[in-house]
Amino acid sequence: DPRKPRLKLRRPDDQTRSKPFPWLIRQALERLEWLYFDRQLFPELGARKRSERIEAMVLLGKALIRNMDILTMRAGRRREDGTLAGISMQTIAKWAEITEQRAFRASWDLRDAGWLSMCQQIEKTHKGACGPGLCPRGGHKGRAAIRSIKPSLFDRLKLRGRLKRERGKRAQEARRETAETIAQRRAQRRLARASERARTLT
């Protein structure tokens, strides 16, 4: 029913795993519903976009923003080594409670509007990685795409200034962590050289 759209996810918009979201994420999740109710703010959509397509875009956008890294603007899961793993469309569709086919269409609509970019990951497999006799010379295997929210969406949500400040803070924190890591590595190297000299003297 166009008069009663479903724009809320089953998961709460203010927190995840008992930890509250940053103010920027909470506001983005709340204001993303403007996409459905005030299309004049979003001229990229055009006037003929069907209501069910807009509804899917809102739900998919919320599922991605909930898992977005503010510094890189990428939606994914952080690995232990610091890299980001993409989220499969099957999982995103489950979070948004829509079909996978509808989720793909919504992601294409967000991409065509200029608010989302997608980068497909391809992994090179070694010999025999696909099973006995299937890949005698190795091959390539597709991984979940890395999806990035573009700052232009936050422009439309009137959050560009706050986004810039938050990303600046995250960048400073990342630089401090990098500097601390480099200092720790240098200290470890100095200790290793000192212990090597002590062994030689002994």
PDB file of C-alpha atoms in Angstrom:
ATOM      1  CA  ASP A   1       0.000   0.000   0.000  1.00  0.00           C
ATOM      2  CA  PRO A   2       1.705   3.282  -1.083  1.00  0.00           C
ATOM      3  CA  ARG A   3       0.051   5.069   1.836  1.00  0.00           C
ATOM      4  CA  LYS A   4       1.495   2.612   4.392  1.00  0.00           C
ATOM      5  CA  PRO A   5       5.041   1.725   3.300  1.00  0.00           C
ATOM      6  CA  ARG A   6       7.300  -0.520   5.391  1.00  0.00           C
ATOM      7  CA  LEU A   7      10.385   1.593   5.994  1.00  0.00           C
ATOM      8  CA  LYS A   8      11.572   0.180   9.329  1.00  0.00           C
ATOM      9  CA  LEU A   9      13.965  -2.699   9.767  1.00  0.00           C
ATOM     10  CA  ARG A  10      13.255  -5.309  12.398  1.00  0.00           C
ATOM     11  CA  ARG A  11      16.565  -4.427  14.045  1.00  0.00           C
ATOM     12  CA  PRO A  12      16.457  -1.149  16.032  1.00  0.00           C
ATOM     13  CA  ASP A  13      17.731   2.000  14.318  1.00  0.00           C
ATOM     14  CA  ASP A  14      19.583   3.350  17.356  1.00  0.00           C
ATOM     15  CA  GLN A  15      21.896   0.520  18.363  1.00  0.00           C
ATOM     16  CA  THR A  16      23.457  -2.794  17.372  1.00  0.00           C
ATOM     17  CA  ARG A  17      24.632  -5.550  19.695  1.00  0.00           C
ATOM     18  CA  SER A  18      23.681  -3.435  22.751  1.00  0.00           C
ATOM     19  CA  LYS A  19      26.017  -0.646  21.576  1.00  0.00           C
ATOM     20  CA  PRO A  20      24.508   2.663  20.373  1.00  0.00           C
ATOM     21  CA  PHE A  21      25.251   3.958  16.899  1.00  0.00           C
ATOM     22  CA  PRO A  22      27.113   7.257  16.422  1.00  0.00           C
ATOM     23  CA  TRP A  23      24.875  10.301  16.016  1.00  0.00           C
ATOM     24  CA  LEU A  24      25.685  10.493  12.294  1.00  0.00           C
ATOM     25  CA  ILE A  25      24.532   6.937  11.613  1.00  0.00           C
ATOM     26  CA  ARG A  26      21.348   7.346  13.663  1.00  0.00           C
ATOM     27  CA  GLN A  27      20.423  10.519  11.797  1.00  0.00           C
ATOM     28  CA  ALA A  28      21.196   8.981   8.404  1.00  0.00           C
ATOM     29  CA  LEU A  29      18.947   5.994   9.169  1.00  0.00           C
ATOM     30  CA  GLU A  30      16.140   8.313  10.249  1.00  0.00           C
ATOM     31  CA  ARG A  31      16.438  10.793   7.375  1.00  0.00           C
ATOM     32  CA  LEU A  32      16.738   8.108   4.709  1.00  0.00           C
ATOM     33  CA  GLU A  33      12.956   7.779   4.958  1.00  0.00           C
ATOM     34  CA  TRP A  34      12.737  11.233   3.336  1.00  0.00           C
ATOM     35  CA  LEU A  35      13.504   9.337   0.158  1.00  0.00           C
ATOM     36  CA  TYR A  36       9.958   8.003   0.151  1.00  0.00           C
ATOM     37  CA  PHE A  37       7.983  10.965   1.467  1.00  0.00           C
ATOM     38  CA  ASP A  38       9.695  13.984  -0.138  1.00  0.00           C
ATOM     39  CA  ARG A  39      10.990  13.203  -3.609  1.00  0.00           C
ATOM     40  CA  GLN A  40      11.647  16.864  -4.371  1.00  0.00           C
ATOM     41  CA  LEU A  41      14.759  16.582  -2.195  1.00  0.00           C
ATOM     42  CA  PHE A  42      16.069  13.804  -4.443  1.00  0.00           C
ATOM     43  CA  PRO A  43      15.849  14.893  -8.096  1.00  0.00           C
ATOM     44  CA  GLU A  44      18.051  11.938  -9.119  1.00  0.00           C
ATOM     45  CA  LEU A  45      15.103   9.585  -8.620  1.00  0.00           C
ATOM     46  CA  GLY A  46      12.896  11.127 -11.278  1.00  0.00           C
ATOM     47  CA  ALA A  47       9.140  11.514 -11.040  1.00  0.00           C
ATOM     48  CA  ARG A  48       8.137   8.057 -12.303  1.00  0.00           C
ATOM     49  CA  LYS A  49       9.899   5.826  -9.799  1.00  0.00           C
ATOM     50  CA  ARG A  50       7.377   3.374  -8.381  1.00  0.00           C
ATOM     51  CA  SER A  51       6.669   3.433  -4.649  1.00  0.00           C
ATOM     52  CA  GLU A  52       7.741  -0.192  -4.100  1.00  0.00           C
ATOM     53  CA  ARG A  53      11.125   0.574  -5.700  1.00  0.00           C
ATOM     54  CA  ILE A  54      11.620   3.545  -3.371  1.00  0.00           C
ATOM     55  CA  GLU A  55      10.604   1.404  -0.397  1.00  0.00           C
ATOM     56  CA  ALA A  56      13.239  -1.211  -1.306  1.00  0.00           C
ATOM     57  CA  MET A  57      15.879   1.514  -1.748  1.00  0.00           C
ATOM     58  CA  VAL A  58      15.180   2.838   1.760  1.00  0.00           C
ATOM     59  CA  LEU A  59      15.363  -0.623   3.346  1.00  0.00           C
ATOM     60  CA  LEU A  60      18.526  -1.574   1.469  1.00  0.00           C
ATOM     61  CA  GLY A  61      20.141   1.793   2.222  1.00  0.00           C
ATOM     62  CA  LYS A  62      19.452   1.344   5.922  1.00  0.00           C
ATOM     63  CA  ALA A  63      20.953  -2.157   5.896  1.00  0.00           C
ATOM     64  CA  LEU A  64      24.130  -0.783   4.275  1.00  0.00           C
ATOM     65  CA  ILE A  65      24.465   2.348   6.443  1.00  0.00           C
ATOM     66  CA  ARG A  66      24.133   0.256   9.605  1.00  0.00           C
ATOM     67  CA  ASN A  67      27.291  -1.588   8.553  1.00  0.00           C
ATOM     68  CA  MET A  68      29.170   1.396   7.100  1.00  0.00           C
ATOM     69  CA  ASP A  69      32.665   2.381   8.207  1.00  0.00           C
ATOM     70  CA  ILE A  70      32.561   6.171   8.552  1.00  0.00           C
ATOM     71  CA  LEU A  71      36.175   6.727   7.509  1.00  0.00           C
ATOM     72  CA  THR A  72      36.145   4.671   4.299  1.00  0.00           C
ATOM     73  CA  MET A  73      32.345   4.881   3.637  1.00  0.00           C
ATOM     74  CA  ARG A  74      32.430   1.147   2.885  1.00  0.00           C
ATOM     75  CA  ALA A  75      29.777  -1.304   4.057  1.00  0.00           C
ATOM     76  CA  GLY A  76      31.322  -4.552   5.223  1.00  0.00           C
ATOM     77  CA  ARG A  77      32.716  -6.591   8.067  1.00  0.00           C
ATOM     78  CA  ARG A  78      36.083  -5.862   9.593  1.00  0.00           C
ATOM     79  CA  ARG A  79      38.522  -8.778   9.601  1.00  0.00           C
ATOM     80  CA  GLU A  80      41.123  -9.376  12.312  1.00  0.00           C
ATOM     81  CA  ASP A  81      43.922  -8.142  10.021  1.00  0.00           C
ATOM     82  CA  GLY A  82      42.141  -4.812   9.518  1.00  0.00           C
ATOM     83  CA  THR A  83      40.857  -5.458   5.981  1.00  0.00           C
ATOM     84  CA  LEU A  84      37.187  -5.203   5.079  1.00  0.00           C
ATOM     85  CA  ALA A  85      35.135  -8.156   3.859  1.00  0.00           C
ATOM     86  CA  GLY A  86      32.140  -7.541   1.651  1.00  0.00           C
ATOM     87  CA  ILE A  87      28.617  -8.619   2.593  1.00  0.00           C
ATOM     88  CA  SER A  88      26.734 -10.900   0.238  1.00  0.00           C
ATOM     89  CA  MET A  89      23.506  -9.629  -1.275  1.00  0.00           C
ATOM     90  CA  GLN A  90      21.735 -12.635   0.206  1.00  0.00           C
ATOM     91  CA  THR A  91      22.659 -11.438   3.710  1.00  0.00           C
ATOM     92  CA  ILE A  92      21.766  -7.798   2.967  1.00  0.00           C
ATOM     93  CA  ALA A  93      18.374  -8.853   1.577  1.00  0.00           C
ATOM     94  CA  LYS A  94      17.757 -10.887   4.733  1.00  0.00           C
ATOM     95  CA  TRP A  95      18.499  -7.856   6.911  1.00  0.00           C
ATOM     96  CA  ALA A  96      16.181  -5.689   4.797  1.00  0.00           C
ATOM     97  CA  GLU A  97      13.536  -8.458   4.742  1.00  0.00           C
ATOM     98  CA  ILE A  98      13.102  -8.284   0.979  1.00  0.00           C
ATOM     99  CA  THR A  99      13.812 -10.801  -1.759  1.00  0.00           C
ATOM    100  CA  GLU A 100      17.315 -11.052  -3.166  1.00  0.00           C
ATOM    101  CA  GLN A 101      16.120 -10.046  -6.644  1.00  0.00           C
ATOM    102  CA  ARG A 102      14.421  -6.954  -5.243  1.00  0.00           C
ATOM    103  CA  ALA A 103      17.583  -6.118  -3.277  1.00  0.00           C
ATOM    104  CA  PHE A 104      19.685  -6.268  -6.449  1.00  0.00           C
ATOM    105  CA  ARG A 105      17.280  -3.895  -8.227  1.00  0.00           C
ATOM    106  CA  ALA A 106      17.381  -1.483  -5.283  1.00  0.00           C
ATOM    107  CA  SER A 107      21.198  -1.506  -5.277  1.00  0.00           C
ATOM    108  CA  TRP A 108      21.214  -0.737  -9.004  1.00  0.00           C
ATOM    109  CA  ASP A 109      18.768   2.127  -8.416  1.00  0.00           C
ATOM    110  CA  LEU A 110      21.027   3.563  -5.680  1.00  0.00           C
ATOM    111  CA  ARG A 111      24.025   3.193  -7.976  1.00  0.00           C
ATOM    112  CA  ASP A 112      22.254   4.878 -10.908  1.00  0.00           C
ATOM    113  CA  ALA A 113      21.266   7.779  -8.627  1.00  0.00           C
ATOM    114  CA  GLY A 114      24.959   8.271  -7.808  1.00  0.00           C
ATOM    115  CA  TRP A 115      24.705   7.309  -4.125  1.00  0.00           C
ATOM    116  CA  LEU A 116      26.327   3.877  -4.151  1.00  0.00           C
ATOM    117  CA  SER A 117      29.405   2.334  -5.765  1.00  0.00           C
ATOM    118  CA  MET A 118      30.107  -1.381  -6.030  1.00  0.00           C
ATOM    119  CA  CYS A 119      33.422  -3.150  -6.520  1.00  0.00           C
ATOM    120  CA  GLN A 120      33.345  -6.879  -7.240  1.00  0.00           C
ATOM    121  CA  GLN A 121      36.129  -8.897  -5.602  1.00  0.00           C
ATOM    122  CA  ILE A 122      37.744 -11.694  -7.597  1.00  0.00           C
ATOM    123  CA  GLU A 123      39.980 -14.243  -5.889  1.00  0.00           C
ATOM    124  CA  LYS A 124      42.445 -16.358  -7.823  1.00  0.00           C
ATOM    125  CA  THR A 125      42.124 -20.014  -6.867  1.00  0.00           C
ATOM    126  CA  HIS A 126      45.009 -22.447  -6.842  1.00  0.00           C
ATOM    127  CA  LYS A 127      45.207 -25.784  -8.571  1.00  0.00           C
ATOM    128  CA  GLY A 128      42.581 -28.183  -7.254  1.00  0.00           C
ATOM    129  CA  ALA A 129      40.904 -25.496  -5.120  1.00  0.00           C
ATOM    130  CA  CYS A 130      37.541 -26.068  -6.790  1.00  0.00           C
ATOM    131  CA  GLY A 131      37.507 -29.782  -6.109  1.00  0.00           C
ATOM    132  CA  PRO A 132      39.194 -32.855  -7.560  1.00  0.00           C
ATOM    133  CA  GLY A 133      39.386 -32.677 -11.338  1.00  0.00           C
ATOM    134  CA  LEU A 134      37.378 -29.460 -11.579  1.00  0.00           C
ATOM    135  CA  CYS A 135      40.137 -26.816 -11.699  1.00  0.00           C
ATOM    136  CA  PRO A 136      43.346 -28.574 -12.757  1.00  0.00           C
ATOM    137  CA  ARG A 137      45.006 -25.223 -13.569  1.00  0.00           C
ATOM    138  CA  GLY A 138      43.282 -23.058 -11.020  1.00  0.00           C
ATOM    139  CA  GLY A 139      40.847 -20.288 -11.840  1.00  0.00           C
ATOM    140  CA  HIS A 140      38.952 -17.343 -10.371  1.00  0.00           C
ATOM    141  CA  LYS A 141      36.237 -17.171  -7.732  1.00  0.00           C
ATOM    142  CA  GLY A 142      33.916 -14.277  -7.071  1.00  0.00           C
ATOM    143  CA  ARG A 143      33.631 -12.834  -3.560  1.00  0.00           C
ATOM    144  CA  ALA A 144      31.000 -10.552  -2.039  1.00  0.00           C
ATOM    145  CA  ALA A 145      31.251  -7.069  -3.540  1.00  0.00           C
ATOM    146  CA  ILE A 146      32.490  -4.094  -1.517  1.00  0.00           C
ATOM    147  CA  ARG A 147      29.732  -1.462  -1.525  1.00  0.00           C
ATOM    148  CA  SER A 148      30.548   2.151  -0.677  1.00  0.00           C
ATOM    149  CA  ILE A 149      28.069   4.862   0.221  1.00  0.00           C
ATOM    150  CA  LYS A 150      28.930   8.076  -1.624  1.00  0.00           C
ATOM    151  CA  PRO A 151      29.049  11.461   0.161  1.00  0.00           C
ATOM    152  CA  SER A 152      26.447  12.762  -2.299  1.00  0.00           C
ATOM    153  CA  LEU A 153      23.772  10.803  -0.402  1.00  0.00           C
ATOM    154  CA  PHE A 154      24.722  12.603   2.812  1.00  0.00           C
ATOM    155  CA  ASP A 155      24.446  15.868   0.861  1.00  0.00           C
ATOM    156  CA  ARG A 156      20.813  15.045   0.148  1.00  0.00           C
ATOM    157  CA  LEU A 157      20.250  14.065   3.786  1.00  0.00           C
ATOM    158  CA  LYS A 158      21.800  17.414   4.872  1.00  0.00           C
ATOM    159  CA  LEU A 159      24.554  15.668   6.813  1.00  0.00           C
ATOM    160  CA  ARG A 160      27.603  16.488   4.684  1.00  0.00           C
ATOM    161  CA  GLY A 161      29.146  18.860   7.255  1.00  0.00           C
ATOM    162  CA  ARG A 162      28.823  16.372  10.094  1.00  0.00           C
ATOM    163  CA  LEU A 163      30.159  13.601   7.850  1.00  0.00           C
ATOM    164  CA  LYS A 164      33.255  15.680   7.047  1.00  0.00           C
ATOM    165  CA  ARG A 165      33.954  16.319  10.753  1.00  0.00           C
ATOM    166  CA  GLU A 166      33.442  12.678  11.731  1.00  0.00           C
ATOM    167  CA  ARG A 167      35.714  11.425   8.950  1.00  0.00           C
ATOM    168  CA  GLY A 168      38.361  13.936  10.017  1.00  0.00           C
ATOM    169  CA  LYS A 169      38.245  12.599  13.581  1.00  0.00           C
ATOM    170  CA  ARG A 170      38.498   9.000  12.347  1.00  0.00           C
ATOM    171  CA  ALA A 171      41.459   9.909  10.129  1.00  0.00           C
ATOM    172  CA  GLN A 172      43.321  11.484  13.070  1.00  0.00           C
ATOM    173  CA  GLU A 173      42.680   8.400  15.202  1.00  0.00           C
ATOM    174  CA  ALA A 174      43.912   6.131  12.411  1.00  0.00           C
ATOM    175  CA  ARG A 175      47.107   8.206  12.033  1.00  0.00           C
ATOM    176  CA  ARG A 176      47.762   8.022  15.785  1.00  0.00           C
ATOM    177  CA  GLU A 177      47.260   4.251  15.783  1.00  0.00           C
ATOM    178  CA  THR A 178      49.593   3.898  12.804  1.00  0.00           C
ATOM    179  CA  ALA A 179      52.246   6.035  14.512  1.00  0.00           C
ATOM    180  CA  GLU A 180      51.971   3.955  17.690  1.00  0.00           C
ATOM    181  CA  THR A 181      52.279   0.730  15.684  1.00  0.00           C
ATOM    182  CA  ILE A 182      55.374   2.026  13.861  1.00  0.00           C
ATOM    183  CA  ALA A 183      56.948   3.121  17.169  1.00  0.00           C
ATOM    184  CA  GLN A 184      56.268  -0.321  18.663  1.00  0.00           C
ATOM    185  CA  ARG A 185      57.866  -2.042  15.674  1.00  0.00           C
ATOM    186  CA  ARG A 186      60.946   0.185  15.904  1.00  0.00           C
ATOM    187  CA  ALA A 187      61.260  -0.547  19.635  1.00  0.00           C
ATOM    188  CA  GLN A 188      61.024  -4.282  18.952  1.00  0.00           C
ATOM    189  CA  ARG A 189      63.734  -4.028  16.301  1.00  0.00           C
ATOM    190  CA  ARG A 190      66.021  -2.127  18.709  1.00  0.00           C
ATOM    191  CA  LEU A 191      65.488  -4.781  21.373  1.00  0.00           C
ATOM    192  CA  ALA A 192      66.248  -7.538  18.852  1.00  0.00           C
ATOM    193  CA  ARG A 193      69.487  -5.829  17.774  1.00  0.00           C
ATOM    194  CA  ALA A 194      70.519  -5.305  21.419  1.00  0.00           C
ATOM    195  CA  SER A 195      69.858  -8.942  22.305  1.00  0.00           C
ATOM    196  CA  GLU A 196      71.825 -10.052  19.225  1.00  0.00           C
ATOM    197  CA  ARG A 197      74.820  -7.943  20.297  1.00  0.00           C
ATOM    198  CA  ALA A 198      74.596  -9.296  23.845  1.00  0.00           C
ATOM    199  CA  ARG A 199      74.579 -12.868  22.537  1.00  0.00           C
ATOM    200  CA  THR A 200      77.610 -12.172  20.364  1.00  0.00           C
ATOM    201  CA  LEU A 201      79.562 -10.638  23.261  1.00  0.00           C
ATOM    202  CA  THR A 202      78.711 -13.566  25.521  1.00  0.00           C
TER     203      THR A 202
END
